[in-house]
XYZ file of C-alpha atoms in Angstrom:
599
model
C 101.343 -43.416 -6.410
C 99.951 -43.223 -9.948
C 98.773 -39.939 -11.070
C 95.371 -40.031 -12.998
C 95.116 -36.944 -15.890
C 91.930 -35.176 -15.960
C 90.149 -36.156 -19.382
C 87.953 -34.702 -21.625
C 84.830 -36.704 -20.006
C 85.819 -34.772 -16.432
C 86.196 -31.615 -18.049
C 82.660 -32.463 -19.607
C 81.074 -33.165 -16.265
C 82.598 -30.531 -13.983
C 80.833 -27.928 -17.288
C 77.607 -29.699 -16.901
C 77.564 -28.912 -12.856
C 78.774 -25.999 -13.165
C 75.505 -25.510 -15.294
C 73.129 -26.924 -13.035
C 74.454 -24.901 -10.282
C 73.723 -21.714 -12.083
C 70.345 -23.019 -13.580
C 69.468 -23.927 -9.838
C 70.334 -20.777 -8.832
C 68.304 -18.681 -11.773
C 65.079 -20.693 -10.211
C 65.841 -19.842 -6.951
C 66.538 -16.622 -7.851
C 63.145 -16.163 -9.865
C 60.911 -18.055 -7.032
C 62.229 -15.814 -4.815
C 60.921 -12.912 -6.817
C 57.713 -14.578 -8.107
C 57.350 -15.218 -3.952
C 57.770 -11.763 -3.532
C 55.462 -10.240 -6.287
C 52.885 -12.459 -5.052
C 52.988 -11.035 -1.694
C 53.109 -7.623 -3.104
C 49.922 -8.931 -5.327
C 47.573 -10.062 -2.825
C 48.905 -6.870 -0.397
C 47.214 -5.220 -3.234
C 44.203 -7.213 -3.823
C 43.434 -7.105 -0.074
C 43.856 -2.849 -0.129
C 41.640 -3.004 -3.729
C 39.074 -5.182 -1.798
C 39.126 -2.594 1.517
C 38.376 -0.012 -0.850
C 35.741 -1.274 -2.803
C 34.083 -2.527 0.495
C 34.790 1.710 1.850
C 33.102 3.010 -1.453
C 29.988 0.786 -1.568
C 29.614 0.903 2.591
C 29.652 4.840 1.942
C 26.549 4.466 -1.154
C 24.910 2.607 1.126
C 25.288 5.174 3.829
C 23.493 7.809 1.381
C 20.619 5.842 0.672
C 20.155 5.223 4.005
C 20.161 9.246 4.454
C 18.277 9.759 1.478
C 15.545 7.338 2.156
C 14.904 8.979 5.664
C 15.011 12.410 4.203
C 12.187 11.511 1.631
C 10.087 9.833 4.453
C 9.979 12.831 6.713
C 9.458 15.256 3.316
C 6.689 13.207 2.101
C 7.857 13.293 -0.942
C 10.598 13.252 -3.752
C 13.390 15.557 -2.479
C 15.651 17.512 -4.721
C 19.822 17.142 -5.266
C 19.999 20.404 -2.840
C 18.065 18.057 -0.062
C 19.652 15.203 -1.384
C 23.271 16.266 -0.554
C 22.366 18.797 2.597
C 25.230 17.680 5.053
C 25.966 14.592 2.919
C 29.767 13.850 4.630
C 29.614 10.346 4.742
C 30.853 8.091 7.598
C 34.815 8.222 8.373
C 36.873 4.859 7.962
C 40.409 4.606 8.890
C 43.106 4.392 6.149
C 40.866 6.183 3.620
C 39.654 9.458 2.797
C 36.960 11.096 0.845
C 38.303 11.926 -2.647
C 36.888 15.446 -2.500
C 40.692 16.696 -1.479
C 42.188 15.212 -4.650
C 39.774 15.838 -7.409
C 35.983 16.855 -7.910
C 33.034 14.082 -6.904
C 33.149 13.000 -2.913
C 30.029 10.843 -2.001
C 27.024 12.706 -3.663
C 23.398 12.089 -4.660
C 21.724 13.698 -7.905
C 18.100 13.856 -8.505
C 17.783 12.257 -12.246
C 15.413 13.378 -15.529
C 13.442 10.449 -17.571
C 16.569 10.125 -19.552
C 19.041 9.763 -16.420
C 21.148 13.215 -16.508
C 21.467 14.903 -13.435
C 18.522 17.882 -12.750
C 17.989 19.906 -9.314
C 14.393 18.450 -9.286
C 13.853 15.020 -10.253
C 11.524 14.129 -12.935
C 8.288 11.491 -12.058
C 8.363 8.982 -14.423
C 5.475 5.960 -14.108
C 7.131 2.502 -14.380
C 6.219 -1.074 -13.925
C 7.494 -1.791 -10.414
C 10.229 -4.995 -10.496
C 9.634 -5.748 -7.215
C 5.505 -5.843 -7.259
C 4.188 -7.710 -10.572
C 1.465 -5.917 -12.112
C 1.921 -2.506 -10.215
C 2.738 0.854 -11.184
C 4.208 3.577 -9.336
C 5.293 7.357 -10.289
C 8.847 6.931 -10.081
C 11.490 9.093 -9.165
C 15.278 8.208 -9.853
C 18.534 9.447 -8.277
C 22.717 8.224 -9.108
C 24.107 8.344 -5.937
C 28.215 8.277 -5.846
C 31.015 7.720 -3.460
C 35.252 7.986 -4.227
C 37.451 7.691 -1.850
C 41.365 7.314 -1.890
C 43.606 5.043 0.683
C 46.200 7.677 2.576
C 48.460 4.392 3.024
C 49.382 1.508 1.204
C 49.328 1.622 -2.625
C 46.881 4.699 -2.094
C 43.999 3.540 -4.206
C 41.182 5.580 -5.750
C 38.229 3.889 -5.842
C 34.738 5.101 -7.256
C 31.204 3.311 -7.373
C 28.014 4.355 -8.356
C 24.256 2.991 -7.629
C 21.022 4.401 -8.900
C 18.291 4.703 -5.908
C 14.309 4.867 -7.208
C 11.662 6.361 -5.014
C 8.018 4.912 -5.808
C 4.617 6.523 -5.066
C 2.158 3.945 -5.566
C -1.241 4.858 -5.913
C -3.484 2.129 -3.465
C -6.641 2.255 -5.494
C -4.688 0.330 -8.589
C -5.626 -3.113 -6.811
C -8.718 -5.029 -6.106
C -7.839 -5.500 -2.694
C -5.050 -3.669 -0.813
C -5.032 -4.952 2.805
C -2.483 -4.266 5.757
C -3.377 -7.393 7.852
C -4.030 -10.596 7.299
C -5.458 -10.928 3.818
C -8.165 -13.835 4.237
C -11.210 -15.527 1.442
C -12.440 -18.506 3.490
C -15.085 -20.774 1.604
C -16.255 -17.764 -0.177
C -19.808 -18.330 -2.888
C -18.417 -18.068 -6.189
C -16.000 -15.310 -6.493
C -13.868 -14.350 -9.613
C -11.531 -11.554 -8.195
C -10.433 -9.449 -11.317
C -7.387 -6.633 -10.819
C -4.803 -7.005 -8.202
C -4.067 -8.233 -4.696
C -1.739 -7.567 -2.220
C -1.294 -8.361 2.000
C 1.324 -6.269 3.702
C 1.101 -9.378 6.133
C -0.189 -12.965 5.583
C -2.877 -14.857 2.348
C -5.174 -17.057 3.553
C -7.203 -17.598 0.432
C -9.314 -20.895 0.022
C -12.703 -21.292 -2.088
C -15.125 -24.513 -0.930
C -15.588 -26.625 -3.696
C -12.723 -27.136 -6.954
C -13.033 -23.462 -9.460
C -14.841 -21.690 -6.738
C -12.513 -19.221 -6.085
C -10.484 -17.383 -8.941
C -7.867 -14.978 -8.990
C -7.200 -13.356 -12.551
C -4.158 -11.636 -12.180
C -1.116 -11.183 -9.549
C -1.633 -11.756 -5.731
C 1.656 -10.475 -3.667
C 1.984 -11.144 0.100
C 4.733 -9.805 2.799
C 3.833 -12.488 4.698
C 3.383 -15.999 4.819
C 0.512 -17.511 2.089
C -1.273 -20.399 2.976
C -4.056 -22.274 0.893
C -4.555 -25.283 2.710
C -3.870 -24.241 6.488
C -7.241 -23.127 8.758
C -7.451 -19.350 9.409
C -6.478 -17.704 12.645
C -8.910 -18.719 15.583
C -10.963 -20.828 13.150
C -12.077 -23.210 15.945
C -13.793 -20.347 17.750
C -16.079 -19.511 14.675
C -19.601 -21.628 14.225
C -18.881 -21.900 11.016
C -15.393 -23.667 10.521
C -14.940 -26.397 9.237
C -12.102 -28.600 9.903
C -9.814 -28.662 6.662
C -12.082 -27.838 4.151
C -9.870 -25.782 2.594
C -9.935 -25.903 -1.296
C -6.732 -24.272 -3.421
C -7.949 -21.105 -5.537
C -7.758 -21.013 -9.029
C -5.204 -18.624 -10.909
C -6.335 -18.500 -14.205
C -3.988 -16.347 -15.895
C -0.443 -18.541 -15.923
C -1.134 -20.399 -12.518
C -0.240 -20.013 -9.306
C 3.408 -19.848 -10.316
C 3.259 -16.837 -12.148
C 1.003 -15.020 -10.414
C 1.555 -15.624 -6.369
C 4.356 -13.704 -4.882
C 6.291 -12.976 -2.110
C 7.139 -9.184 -1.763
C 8.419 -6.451 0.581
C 5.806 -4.152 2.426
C 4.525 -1.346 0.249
C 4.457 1.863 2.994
C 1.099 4.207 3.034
C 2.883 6.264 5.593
C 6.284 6.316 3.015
C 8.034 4.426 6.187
C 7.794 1.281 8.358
C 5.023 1.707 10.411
C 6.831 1.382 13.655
C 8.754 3.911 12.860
C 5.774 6.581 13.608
C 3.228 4.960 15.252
C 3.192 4.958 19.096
C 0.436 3.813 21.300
C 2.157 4.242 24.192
C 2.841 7.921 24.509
C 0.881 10.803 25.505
C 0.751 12.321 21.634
C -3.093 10.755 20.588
C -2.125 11.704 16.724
C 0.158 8.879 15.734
C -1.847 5.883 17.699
C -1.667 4.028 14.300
C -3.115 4.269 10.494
C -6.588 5.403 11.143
C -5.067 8.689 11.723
C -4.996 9.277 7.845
C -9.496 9.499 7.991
C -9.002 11.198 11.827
C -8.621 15.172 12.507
C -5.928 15.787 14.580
C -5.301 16.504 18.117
C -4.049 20.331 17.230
C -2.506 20.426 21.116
C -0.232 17.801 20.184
C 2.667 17.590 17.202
C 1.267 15.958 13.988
C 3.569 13.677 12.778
C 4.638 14.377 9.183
C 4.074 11.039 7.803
C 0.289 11.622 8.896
C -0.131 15.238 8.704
C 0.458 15.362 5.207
C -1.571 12.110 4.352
C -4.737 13.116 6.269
C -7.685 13.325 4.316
C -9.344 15.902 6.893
C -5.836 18.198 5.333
C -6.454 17.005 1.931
C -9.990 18.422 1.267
C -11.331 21.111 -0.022
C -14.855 21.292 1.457
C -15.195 20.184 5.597
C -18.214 19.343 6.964
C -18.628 19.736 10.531
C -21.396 18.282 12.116
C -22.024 18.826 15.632
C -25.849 18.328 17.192
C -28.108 20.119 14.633
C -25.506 22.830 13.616
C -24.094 22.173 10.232
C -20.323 23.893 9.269
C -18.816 24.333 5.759
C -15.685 26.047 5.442
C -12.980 25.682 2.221
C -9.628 24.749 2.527
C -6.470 23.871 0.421
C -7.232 26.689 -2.435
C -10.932 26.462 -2.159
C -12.503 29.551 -1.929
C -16.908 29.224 -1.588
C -19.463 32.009 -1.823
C -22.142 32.740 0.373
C -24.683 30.926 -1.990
C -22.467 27.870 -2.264
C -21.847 27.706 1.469
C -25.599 27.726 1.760
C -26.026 25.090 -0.840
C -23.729 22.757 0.522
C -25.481 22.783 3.798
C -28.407 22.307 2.499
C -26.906 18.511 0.979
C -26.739 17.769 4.452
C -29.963 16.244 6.784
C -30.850 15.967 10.031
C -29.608 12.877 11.706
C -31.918 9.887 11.538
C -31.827 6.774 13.829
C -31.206 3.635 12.138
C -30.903 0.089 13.724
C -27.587 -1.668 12.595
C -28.060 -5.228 12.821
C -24.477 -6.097 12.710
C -23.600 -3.125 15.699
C -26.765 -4.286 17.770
C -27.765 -0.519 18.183
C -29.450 2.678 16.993
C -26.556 4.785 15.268
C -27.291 8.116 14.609
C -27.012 9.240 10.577
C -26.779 12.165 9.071
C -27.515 11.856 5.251
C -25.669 13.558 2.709
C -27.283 14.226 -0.492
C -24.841 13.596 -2.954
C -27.067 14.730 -6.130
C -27.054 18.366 -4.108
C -24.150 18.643 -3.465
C -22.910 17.364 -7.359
C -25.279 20.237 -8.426
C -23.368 23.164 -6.234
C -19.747 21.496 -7.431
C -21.036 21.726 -10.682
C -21.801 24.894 -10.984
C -18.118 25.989 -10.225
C -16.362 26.596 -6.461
C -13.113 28.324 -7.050
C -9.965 25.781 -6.144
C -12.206 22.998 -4.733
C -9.804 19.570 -5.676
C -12.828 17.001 -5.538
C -12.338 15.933 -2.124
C -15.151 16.443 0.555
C -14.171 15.477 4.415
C -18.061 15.267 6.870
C -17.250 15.231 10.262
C -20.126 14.261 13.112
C -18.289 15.048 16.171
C -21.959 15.662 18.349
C -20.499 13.999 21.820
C -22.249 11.296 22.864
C -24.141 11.229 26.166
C -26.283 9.501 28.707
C -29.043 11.456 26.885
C -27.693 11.008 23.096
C -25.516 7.512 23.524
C -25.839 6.807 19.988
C -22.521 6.716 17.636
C -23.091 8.789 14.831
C -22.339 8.014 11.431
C -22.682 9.549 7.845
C -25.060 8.696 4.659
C -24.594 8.961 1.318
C -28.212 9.139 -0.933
C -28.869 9.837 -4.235
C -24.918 9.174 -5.878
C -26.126 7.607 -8.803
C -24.643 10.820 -10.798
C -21.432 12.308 -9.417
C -19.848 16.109 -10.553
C -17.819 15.918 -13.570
C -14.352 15.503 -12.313
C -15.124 12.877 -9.757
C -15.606 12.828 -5.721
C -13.856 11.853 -2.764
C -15.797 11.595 0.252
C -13.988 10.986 4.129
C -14.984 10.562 7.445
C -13.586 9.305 10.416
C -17.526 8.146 11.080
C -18.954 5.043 9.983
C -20.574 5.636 6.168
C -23.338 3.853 4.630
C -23.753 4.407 0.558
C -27.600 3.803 -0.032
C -28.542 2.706 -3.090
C -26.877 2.992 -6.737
C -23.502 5.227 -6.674
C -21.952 6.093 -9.929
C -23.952 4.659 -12.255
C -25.701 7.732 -14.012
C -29.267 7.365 -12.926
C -31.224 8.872 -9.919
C -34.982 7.504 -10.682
C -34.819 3.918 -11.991
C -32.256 1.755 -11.205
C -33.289 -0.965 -13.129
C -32.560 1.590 -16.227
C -28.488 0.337 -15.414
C -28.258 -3.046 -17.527
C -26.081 -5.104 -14.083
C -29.009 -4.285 -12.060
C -32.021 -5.202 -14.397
C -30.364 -8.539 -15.933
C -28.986 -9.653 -12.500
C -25.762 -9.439 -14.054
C -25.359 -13.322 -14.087
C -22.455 -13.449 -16.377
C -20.980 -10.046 -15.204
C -20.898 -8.853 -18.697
C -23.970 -6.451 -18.130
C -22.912 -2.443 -17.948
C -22.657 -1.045 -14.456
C -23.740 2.123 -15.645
C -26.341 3.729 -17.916
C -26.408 4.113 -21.799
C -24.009 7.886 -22.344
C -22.961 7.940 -18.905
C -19.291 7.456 -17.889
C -17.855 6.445 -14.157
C -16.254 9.238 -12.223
C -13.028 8.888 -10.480
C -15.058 8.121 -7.074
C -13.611 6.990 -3.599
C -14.910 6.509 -0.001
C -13.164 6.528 3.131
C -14.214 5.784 6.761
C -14.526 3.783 9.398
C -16.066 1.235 8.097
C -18.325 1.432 4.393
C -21.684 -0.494 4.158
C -23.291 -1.208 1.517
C -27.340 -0.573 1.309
C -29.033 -1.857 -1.498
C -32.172 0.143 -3.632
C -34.739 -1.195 -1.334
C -33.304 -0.330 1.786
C -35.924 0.723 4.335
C -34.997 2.925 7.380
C -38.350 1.752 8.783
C -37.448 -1.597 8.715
C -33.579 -1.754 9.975
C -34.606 -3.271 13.474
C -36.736 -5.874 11.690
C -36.114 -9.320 11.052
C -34.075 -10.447 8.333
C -36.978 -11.417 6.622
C -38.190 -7.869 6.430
C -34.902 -5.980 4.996
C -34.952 -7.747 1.219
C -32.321 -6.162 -0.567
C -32.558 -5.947 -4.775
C -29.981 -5.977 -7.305
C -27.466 -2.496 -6.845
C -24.367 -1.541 -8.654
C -21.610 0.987 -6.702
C -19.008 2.436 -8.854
C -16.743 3.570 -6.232
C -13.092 2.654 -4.493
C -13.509 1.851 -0.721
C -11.107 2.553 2.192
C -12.176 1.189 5.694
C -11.745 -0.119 8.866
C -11.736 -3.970 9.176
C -12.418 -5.951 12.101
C -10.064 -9.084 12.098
C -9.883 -12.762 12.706
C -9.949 -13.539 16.433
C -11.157 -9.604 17.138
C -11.562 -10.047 21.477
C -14.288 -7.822 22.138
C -15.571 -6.203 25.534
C -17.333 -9.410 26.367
C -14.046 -10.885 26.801
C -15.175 -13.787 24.228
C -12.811 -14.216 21.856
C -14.572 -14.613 18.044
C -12.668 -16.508 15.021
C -13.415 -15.433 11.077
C -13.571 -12.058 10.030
C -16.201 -12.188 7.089
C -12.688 -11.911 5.029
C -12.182 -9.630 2.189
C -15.312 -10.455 0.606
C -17.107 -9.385 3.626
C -15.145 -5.824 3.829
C -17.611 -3.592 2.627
C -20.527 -5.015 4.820
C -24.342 -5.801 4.436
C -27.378 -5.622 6.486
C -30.210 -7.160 4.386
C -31.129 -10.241 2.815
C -29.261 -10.379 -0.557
C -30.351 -14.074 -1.270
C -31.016 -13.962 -4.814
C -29.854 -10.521 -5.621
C -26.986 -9.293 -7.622
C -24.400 -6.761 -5.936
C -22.119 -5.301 -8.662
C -19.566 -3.490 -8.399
C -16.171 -1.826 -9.636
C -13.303 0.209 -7.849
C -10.959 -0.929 -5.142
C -10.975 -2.037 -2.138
C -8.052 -0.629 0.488
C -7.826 -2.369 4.369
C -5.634 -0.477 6.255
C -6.530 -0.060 9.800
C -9.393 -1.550 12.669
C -12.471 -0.003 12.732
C -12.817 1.816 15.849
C -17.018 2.664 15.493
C -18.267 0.074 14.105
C -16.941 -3.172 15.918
C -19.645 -5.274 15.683
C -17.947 -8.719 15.347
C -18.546 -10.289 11.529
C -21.740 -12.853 11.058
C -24.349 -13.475 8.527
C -27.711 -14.910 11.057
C -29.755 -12.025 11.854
C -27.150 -9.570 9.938
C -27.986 -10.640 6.405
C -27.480 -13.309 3.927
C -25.172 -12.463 0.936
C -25.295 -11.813 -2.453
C -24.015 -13.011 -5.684
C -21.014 -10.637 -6.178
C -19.924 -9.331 -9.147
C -17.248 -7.359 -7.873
C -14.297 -6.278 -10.199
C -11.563 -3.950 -10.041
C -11.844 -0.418 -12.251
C -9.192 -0.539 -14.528
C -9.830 3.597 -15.207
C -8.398 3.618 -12.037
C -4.540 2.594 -13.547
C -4.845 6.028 -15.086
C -7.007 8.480 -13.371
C -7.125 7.096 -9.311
C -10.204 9.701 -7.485
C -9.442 12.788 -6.194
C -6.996 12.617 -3.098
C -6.310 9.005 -3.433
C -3.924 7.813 -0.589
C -0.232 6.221 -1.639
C 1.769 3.777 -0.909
C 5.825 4.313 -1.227
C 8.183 1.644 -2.591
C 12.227 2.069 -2.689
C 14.684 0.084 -5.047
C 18.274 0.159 -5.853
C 20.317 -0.732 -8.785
C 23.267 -2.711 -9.244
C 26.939 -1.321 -8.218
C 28.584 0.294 -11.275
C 32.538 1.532 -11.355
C 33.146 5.339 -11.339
């Protein structure tokens, strides 16, 4: 057999395998540890993620805490509060970082330039979350770090900043808690803001009719060309006659919003409010113009928003015995106790049209009682709470109710007046005059072009708010003698009010004791009421106007008919009130939270 020699090409070729074999084997080698570092990465990222999702469950944890602790405080709570028990919730695999270095899962109360202070300082801010409104704003950096005790033992940090916002009510032209509804209003420009904590029905009945000037925010649903609630019960409806309001200050993109609920008790309302227990002080909002049950715990969300705790001056009313006492700081002399009483008449009784009965009112003289508050009461804080509480009886079935004459001048820092009664403001209120009101330029022009002055030449509007069961408005010529007369013989003339207005509200589809079921309200336009015939006469007015409960005197189902016919409003929100709100004013509460940060 032949015997080949290995050449130079072999030799050549058993190099170049010898090559690949060891370049084959470097890749192998290197996937292998590129396999490995990638299982060793995402083993990481999934620990990193774990963490992060720890630390920001923990924040959220604290503002849970420190939202509830604010709520039952009624108010901003300091870093001592703040961090009272503050642990945190325990998740497996990690642990607080409190063991390893300084800064577990904390809460600081903030100054207006963000360091850390025991007591938080107010700060008032545009709210982000409610265009247009303005709260007093209190900010807090809450914190969390926690480290993994397995693993790649990571230390991870975040940090969030938590705002707590007390938002005055009387800053809108209409705050309502129901169903917000303007159905084929007359010609209404609505100046200032709105906001439902529930649903917008808002429709005008011809094109320009209805106008809203600046931002409307709902919690609800908004509708504009949908029939109200129960509409086919109500004489009047008319079957999709709905016309789209106008918003004249960017359009209805720019000024129509949807928003969370604003709080006036600083939480959800079911949170407090239980009509199904034996306590009678937390049945629901009307509780904040109520005394309370004292044999019965007072919920803090309303004890400390009562406007019977508020005041300074009470006025209890019961048959013909009259009842001043001070309160809250307020100390009164024997003279002023005297003079106060003296602001208060004997009850009258006056036919309500709309109620369909005699109510028995006691009238409070306003210019009286401006002259005794003038003159100086040690502590008093401008707010004045009348009480009737006279029972009612086979002899005396009448409900009772409360009067305010003569406001046309108010005392010099402004007046609150509250009553869980019915109230009825009588003639000009706020507007600087007591003997002609004709002297106040919206009242002797009409006011066609609502450019007139609601108020006399020198005189500037108080801070001025009224709270009850319902508010009704009686013009100048209003006539006790002729309340059960027909509509015919209750004209009304032209009357400018200068006040904000909190009240009861009766609402669409109310089912009264008849057991037959009614449809429109009357709407927001309708909320402070009327009982005479307005055709031709100018109402003016400026303040607020704050919906927040059902009226639970005056129930009388909504209707103009015998009731009266309505005016030409010239209604607008007080701006003054964006900087000085009256005496006592009620709040709502907003909360907000920042974006995560690293720590």
């Amino acid at each position: 057999m032949k015997r080949r020699s290995i050449t130079c090409e072999d030799g050549n070729l058993l190099l170049v395998a010898l090559i690949v074999v060891a370049v084959v084997s470097g890749f192998v080698a290197v996937a292998l540890n590129v396999t490995n570092n990638t299982g060793r990465m995402s083993d990481r990222s999934r620990d990193y993620a774990a963490a992060s999702a720890v630390v920001e469950g923990s924040v959220e944890y604290a503002y849970a805490l420190w939202k509830k602790r604010i709520a039952t405080n009624n108010r901003a709570i300091t870093t001592t509060e703040a961090n009272a028990s503050l642990t945190g919730p325990a998740f497996p695999g990690f642990a607080y970082a409190a063991a390893v270095e300084s800064g577990p899962l904390q809460i600081d109360a903030l100054d207006e330039f963000g360091a850390p202070v025991a007591t938080p300082t107010p700060v008032t801010i545009d709210l982000a979350s409610y265009p247009g409104w303005r709260g007093r704003t209190f900010s807090y950096l809450a914190k969390a770090k926690v480290v993994q005790t397995g693993g790649y033992n990571f230390r991870t940090g975040v940090q969030r900043r938590f705002q707590y916002s007390e938002v005055p009510l009387f800053q809108a032209m209409f705050f309502f808690e129901h169903d917000i509804e303007i159905y084929r209003a007359a010609e209404m420009t609505v100046s200032g803001l709105v906001h439902t904590n529930s649903n917008a029905y808002l429709s005008g009945q011809a094109s320009g009719n209805l106008t809203f000037q600046d931002q409307v925010s709902y919690a609800g649903a908004y509708s504009d060309q949908t029939d109200p609630p129960y509409a086919n019960t109500w004489s009047g409806w008319v079957a999709n006659a709905w016309v789209d309001p106008v918003y004249s200050n960017g359009g209805e993109a720019a000024q129509l919003h949807q928003v969370p609920r604003m709080e006036p008790l600083g939480t959800e309302p079911s949170a407090v409010i239980n009509t199904t227990d034996t306590n009678p002080n937390n049945d629901g909002m009307r509780e904040l113009i109520e005394t309370p049950n004292t044999s019965y715990t007072d919920p803090a969300e309303f004890s400390k928003r009562r406007l019977s705790k508020k005041a300074g001056i009470m006025v209890s009313i019961s048959g013909t015995t009259v009842t001043v006492t001070g309160q809250n700081g307020t100390t009164l002399t024997a003279a002023q106790n005297t003079a106060i009483k003296g602001a208060v008449s004997t009850k009258t009784a006056v036919y309500d049209q709309r109620e369909g009965k005699n109510l028995d009112v006691s009238t409070v003289n306003v210019g009286t009682l401006k002259t005794a508050i003038d003159a100086g009461i040690a502590g008093f804080n401008g707010v004045v709470y009348v009480k009737d509480s006279t029972t009612t009886t086979t002899s005396s079935p009448n409900p009772k109710a409360i009067r305010l004459k003569n406001g046309g001048v108010l005392p010099s820092n402004g007046l609150t007046i509250a009553s869980e009664n019915p109230v009825y403001i009588q003639g000009d209120y706020n507007t600087g005059t007591t003997t002609n009101p004709n002297s106040v330029p919206a009242n002797g022009s009409g006011n066609p072009s609502n450019t007139a002055s609601p108020t006399v030449s020198g005189y500037t509007r108080k801070p001025a708010a009224v709270l009850a069961d319902a508010v009704t408005f009686l013009s100048n010529n209003w006539s006790d003698g002729n309340s059960s007369l027909s509509l015919s013989n209750r004209a009304a003339s032209n009357t400018t009010y200068n006040v904000a207005v909190l009240g009861g509200f009766m609402p669409s589809g109310y089912q009264p004791a008849s057991g037959a079921r009614y449809g429109y309200s009357g709407g927001a336009n309708n909320f402070a009421r009327f009982l005479e015939d307005w055709n031709g006469d100018y109402c003016t007015y400026f303040g607020s106007m704050v919906e927040l409960f059902e009226s639970k005197v005056a129930k009388g189902k909504w209707d103009t008919g015998v009731i009266y016919r309505p005016p030409f409003r010239r209604w607008n929100f007080d701006p003054n009130y964006r900087n000085v709100a009256p005496p006592g004013s009620p709040d709502a509460v907003s909360w907000s939270r920042g974006t995560w940060a690293k720590w």
